[in-house]
Amino acid sequence: MITFIDGSVADIKFESEKTIGDVLAGIERWADESGFCLSRVSVDGAEAETSDLDALFDAGIEDTETLVIETIPFATLYGEALGHLKKALASWQGAGKDRKLVEALWRESPAAAFLEDHDNVLVSALRGGFSVEAVKIVNDMINGRYAEAEQPLEVFFEMENELNEETRRLEDLPLDFQTGNDRRAAETIQGFSNFMQKMLRLFQLLKYAIPDKLDAGYSILFEEFKSALKEFLAAYQNKDMVLSGDLAEYEIAPRVKNIYTVLKEKLSPATGR
């Protein structure tokens, strides 16, 4: 079987794969790690979009002559999904008695399924159904995400000032707890949560721009960061403000700075910075 990816013959050695489904699963993982999504699949001229998928994917490698795959950057697909949602929300606002139909059509769309998998925060705002308030909130979220999808590198580098502000506030969190400044502490935690969600979205959008794969050291750094976050959340929920403050200042703030620095160093060659 000859495999074409984006018009070029792919040098793929099959090991345990026996069916087209096995092959596609591996290629899809590779594409995701590289910041791309599969946009078209054709098996011996049969297009996946118009074929019996079970029969197509169950086809044996030895019985197949050509597998054609086209990919699209995740950022592009994400931007298109956001555009479909924005149009659906605009249609809902002007639909009058047909609002339920507009919402139903959106929820059954491929764009809705994509966002369900890749932007749970955005989709969660609509879980209770479309409403005037929910539509306004989601439209505001979409506007910010559009910039991320269209210019992820620029948005990432511009985050450095925001990073410094958020980590400075985390370092001040012990003092806020000690002085009973609960409002500022809550704002700090919410602001940092929003910052991290944005950073994680950008990481997915920027995979394509990282010339070299992140090594095991980054994975360890990120796992340690996630462990510190879980410990912080548990302490905060248990109202252990001393431990919460210490974790914010000495564990979370420096680790998120390190993560950003590693990503920045990896991304800088892609822009010549």
Coordinates of C-alpha atoms in Angstrom, one line a residue:
M1 CA 0.0 0.0 0.0
I2 CA 1.3 3.5 -0.9
T3 CA 0.4 6.2 1.5
F4 CA 0.2 9.9 0.4
I5 CA 0.2 12.7 3.0
D6 CA -0.5 16.2 1.7
G7 CA 0.6 15.1 -1.8
S8 CA 3.8 13.4 -0.9
V9 CA 4.6 9.7 -0.5
A10 CA 5.0 9.0 3.2
D11 CA 7.8 6.8 4.4
I12 CA 5.8 4.7 6.8
K13 CA 6.8 1.2 8.0
F14 CA 3.8 -0.9 9.2
E15 CA 4.4 -3.1 12.2
S16 CA 1.4 -4.4 14.0
E17 CA -1.1 -2.4 11.9
K18 CA -3.4 -4.7 9.8
T19 CA -6.3 -2.5 8.8
I20 CA -6.8 1.0 7.4
G21 CA -8.3 1.9 10.8
D22 CA -5.1 0.9 12.5
V23 CA -3.0 3.0 10.2
L24 CA -5.2 6.0 10.5
A25 CA -5.2 5.9 14.3
G26 CA -1.4 6.1 14.3
I27 CA -1.3 8.9 11.7
E28 CA -3.9 10.8 13.6
R29 CA -1.8 10.6 16.7
W30 CA 1.2 11.8 14.8
A31 CA -0.7 14.7 13.2
D32 CA -2.1 15.8 16.6
E33 CA 1.4 15.8 18.2
S34 CA 2.5 18.0 15.2
G35 CA -0.4 20.4 15.5
F36 CA -2.4 19.1 12.6
C37 CA -5.8 17.4 12.0
L38 CA -6.8 15.0 9.3
S39 CA -9.1 16.8 6.8
R40 CA -9.5 14.2 4.1
V41 CA -9.1 10.5 3.8
S42 CA -9.4 8.5 0.6
V43 CA -8.9 4.7 0.3
D44 CA -8.4 3.5 -3.3
G45 CA -10.4 6.5 -4.5
A46 CA -13.2 6.1 -2.0
E47 CA -13.7 9.2 0.0
A48 CA -14.3 8.7 3.8
E49 CA -17.0 11.4 3.8
T50 CA -19.2 9.5 1.4
S51 CA -18.4 5.9 2.2
D52 CA -19.3 3.3 4.7
L53 CA -16.7 4.1 7.4
D54 CA -16.8 0.7 9.1
A55 CA -16.1 -1.1 5.8
L56 CA -13.5 1.5 4.8
F57 CA -11.6 1.3 8.1
D58 CA -11.9 -2.5 8.3
A59 CA -10.2 -2.9 4.9
G60 CA -6.9 -4.8 5.2
I61 CA -3.6 -3.1 4.3
E62 CA -2.6 -5.9 2.0
D63 CA -5.9 -5.4 0.1
T64 CA -5.4 -1.7 -0.4
E65 CA -3.4 0.0 -3.1
T66 CA -3.5 3.7 -2.1
L67 CA -4.3 5.7 1.0
V68 CA -4.5 9.4 0.5
I69 CA -4.5 11.8 3.5
E70 CA -4.7 15.5 3.7
T71 CA -4.1 17.5 6.8
I72 CA -5.0 21.0 8.0
P73 CA -3.4 23.0 10.9
F74 CA -5.3 22.6 14.1
A75 CA -5.4 26.4 14.4
T76 CA -7.1 26.7 11.1
L77 CA -9.8 24.1 12.0
Y78 CA -10.2 25.7 15.4
G79 CA -10.8 29.1 13.8
E80 CA -13.3 27.7 11.3
A81 CA -15.2 26.0 14.2
L82 CA -15.3 29.3 16.1
G83 CA -16.7 31.0 12.9
H84 CA -19.5 28.4 12.6
L85 CA -20.4 29.0 16.2
K86 CA -20.5 32.7 15.8
K87 CA -22.8 32.4 12.8
A88 CA -25.0 30.0 14.7
L89 CA -25.3 32.5 17.6
A90 CA -26.1 35.4 15.2
S91 CA -28.8 33.2 13.5
W92 CA -30.2 32.3 16.9
Q93 CA -30.5 36.0 17.8
G94 CA -32.5 36.8 14.7
A95 CA -34.5 33.5 14.5
G96 CA -37.5 34.4 16.5
K97 CA -39.7 31.3 16.9
D98 CA -37.1 29.1 15.1
R99 CA -34.5 29.5 17.8
K100 CA -34.8 25.9 19.0
L101 CA -34.2 24.7 15.5
V102 CA -31.1 26.9 15.1
E103 CA -29.7 25.6 18.4
A104 CA -30.5 21.9 17.5
L105 CA -28.7 22.3 14.1
W106 CA -25.7 23.7 15.8
R107 CA -25.4 20.9 18.3
E108 CA -25.5 18.3 15.6
S109 CA -22.8 20.0 13.5
P110 CA -19.2 18.9 13.0
A111 CA -18.0 22.2 14.4
A112 CA -19.9 21.6 17.7
A113 CA -18.4 18.2 18.0
F114 CA -14.9 19.6 17.4
L115 CA -15.3 22.3 20.0
E116 CA -16.8 19.8 22.5
D117 CA -13.5 17.9 22.2
H118 CA -11.1 20.8 22.1
D119 CA -12.6 23.8 24.1
N120 CA -14.7 22.5 27.0
V121 CA -14.7 25.9 28.7
L122 CA -16.4 27.6 25.7
V123 CA -18.9 24.7 25.2
S124 CA -19.7 24.6 28.9
A125 CA -21.1 28.2 28.7
L126 CA -23.8 26.8 26.4
R127 CA -24.6 23.6 28.3
G128 CA -27.7 25.1 29.8
G129 CA -28.9 26.1 26.3
F130 CA -28.7 29.2 24.2
S131 CA -29.9 32.4 26.1
V132 CA -29.4 36.1 25.7
E133 CA -26.8 36.0 28.5
A134 CA -25.1 32.9 27.4
V135 CA -24.8 34.1 23.8
K136 CA -23.2 37.4 24.9
I137 CA -20.7 35.6 27.1
V138 CA -19.8 33.1 24.4
N139 CA -19.5 35.8 21.7
D140 CA -17.0 37.7 24.0
M141 CA -15.0 34.4 24.4
I142 CA -15.0 33.8 20.7
N143 CA -13.6 37.3 19.9
G144 CA -10.6 36.6 22.1
R145 CA -10.1 33.1 20.7
Y146 CA -10.2 34.3 17.1
A147 CA -7.0 36.3 17.7
E148 CA -5.4 33.2 19.2
A149 CA -6.3 31.0 16.2
E150 CA -5.2 33.6 13.6
Q151 CA -2.0 34.7 15.2
P152 CA -1.0 32.2 17.9
L153 CA 2.7 33.1 17.9
E154 CA 2.1 36.8 18.4
V155 CA -0.5 36.2 21.1
F156 CA 1.9 33.8 22.9
F157 CA 4.9 36.3 22.9
E158 CA 2.6 39.1 24.0
M159 CA 1.6 37.0 27.1
E160 CA 4.9 37.6 28.8
N161 CA 3.8 40.8 30.5
E162 CA 0.6 39.1 31.5
L163 CA 2.6 36.2 32.9
N164 CA 4.7 38.5 35.0
E165 CA 1.6 40.2 36.4
E166 CA -0.1 36.9 37.2
T167 CA 3.0 35.3 38.9
R168 CA 3.6 38.5 40.9
R169 CA 0.1 38.3 42.2
L170 CA 0.6 34.6 43.1
E171 CA 3.7 35.6 45.0
D172 CA 1.6 38.1 46.9
L173 CA -1.1 35.5 47.7
P174 CA 0.3 34.6 51.2
L175 CA 0.1 38.2 52.2
D176 CA -3.4 38.5 50.9
F177 CA -4.5 35.5 53.0
Q178 CA -2.7 36.8 56.1
T179 CA -4.3 40.2 55.9
G180 CA -7.8 38.9 55.1
N181 CA -7.8 40.4 51.6
D182 CA -10.1 37.5 50.4
R183 CA -11.5 39.5 47.4
R184 CA -8.0 40.1 45.9
A185 CA -7.0 36.5 46.6
A186 CA -10.1 35.2 44.7
E187 CA -9.4 37.6 41.8
T188 CA -5.8 36.4 41.7
I189 CA -6.9 32.7 41.5
Q190 CA -9.5 33.4 38.9
G191 CA -7.1 35.5 36.8
F192 CA -4.4 32.8 37.0
S193 CA -6.9 30.2 36.0
N194 CA -7.9 32.2 32.9
F195 CA -4.3 32.7 32.1
M196 CA -3.5 29.0 32.2
Q197 CA -6.5 28.1 30.1
K198 CA -5.3 30.6 27.5
M199 CA -1.7 29.2 27.6
L200 CA -2.9 25.6 27.2
R201 CA -5.1 26.6 24.2
L202 CA -2.1 28.3 22.6
F203 CA 0.1 25.3 23.2
Q204 CA -2.2 23.2 21.1
L205 CA -2.4 25.9 18.4
L206 CA 1.4 26.3 18.4
K207 CA 2.6 22.7 18.1
Y208 CA 3.1 23.1 14.4
A209 CA 5.6 26.0 15.0
I210 CA 7.8 24.0 17.4
P211 CA 10.8 22.9 15.2
D212 CA 12.0 20.3 17.6
K213 CA 9.8 18.1 19.8
L214 CA 9.7 18.9 23.5
D215 CA 12.0 16.5 25.4
A216 CA 11.3 14.5 28.5
G217 CA 12.5 17.3 30.7
Y218 CA 9.5 19.4 29.6
S219 CA 7.1 16.6 30.3
I220 CA 8.5 16.2 33.8
L221 CA 8.3 20.0 34.4
F222 CA 4.7 20.0 33.3
E223 CA 3.8 16.9 35.4
E224 CA 5.3 18.6 38.4
F225 CA 3.4 21.7 37.7
K226 CA 0.1 19.8 37.5
S227 CA 0.9 18.0 40.7
A228 CA 1.5 21.4 42.5
L229 CA -1.8 22.7 41.1
K230 CA -3.7 19.7 42.5
E231 CA -2.0 20.1 45.9
F232 CA -2.9 23.8 45.8
L233 CA -6.5 23.1 44.9
A234 CA -6.9 20.6 47.7
A235 CA -5.3 23.0 50.2
Y236 CA -7.5 25.9 49.1
Q237 CA -10.7 23.8 49.3
N238 CA -9.7 22.7 52.8
K239 CA -9.2 26.4 53.7
D240 CA -5.5 25.7 54.5
M241 CA -4.4 29.2 53.5
V242 CA -0.9 28.9 54.8
L243 CA -0.2 25.9 52.6
S244 CA -2.1 27.5 49.7
G245 CA 0.0 30.6 49.9
D246 CA 3.3 28.7 50.1
L247 CA 2.4 26.6 47.1
A248 CA 1.3 29.6 45.1
E249 CA 4.5 31.5 45.8
Y250 CA 7.2 28.8 45.8
E251 CA 5.8 26.0 43.6
I252 CA 3.2 27.3 41.1
A253 CA 4.6 30.8 40.2
P254 CA 8.2 29.6 39.4
R255 CA 7.0 26.5 37.6
V256 CA 4.7 28.3 35.2
K257 CA 7.5 30.8 34.5
N258 CA 9.8 27.9 33.6
I259 CA 7.2 26.3 31.3
Y260 CA 6.7 29.6 29.5
T261 CA 10.4 30.1 29.1
V262 CA 10.9 26.6 27.7
L263 CA 8.1 27.1 25.2
K264 CA 9.4 30.6 24.3
E265 CA 12.9 29.2 23.6
K266 CA 11.4 26.4 21.4
L267 CA 9.2 28.9 19.5
S268 CA 11.7 31.7 19.0
P269 CA 13.6 29.9 16.1
A270 CA 10.3 29.8 14.2
T271 CA 10.1 33.6 14.2
G272 CA 13.7 34.5 14.3
R273 CA 13.5 36.0 17.7

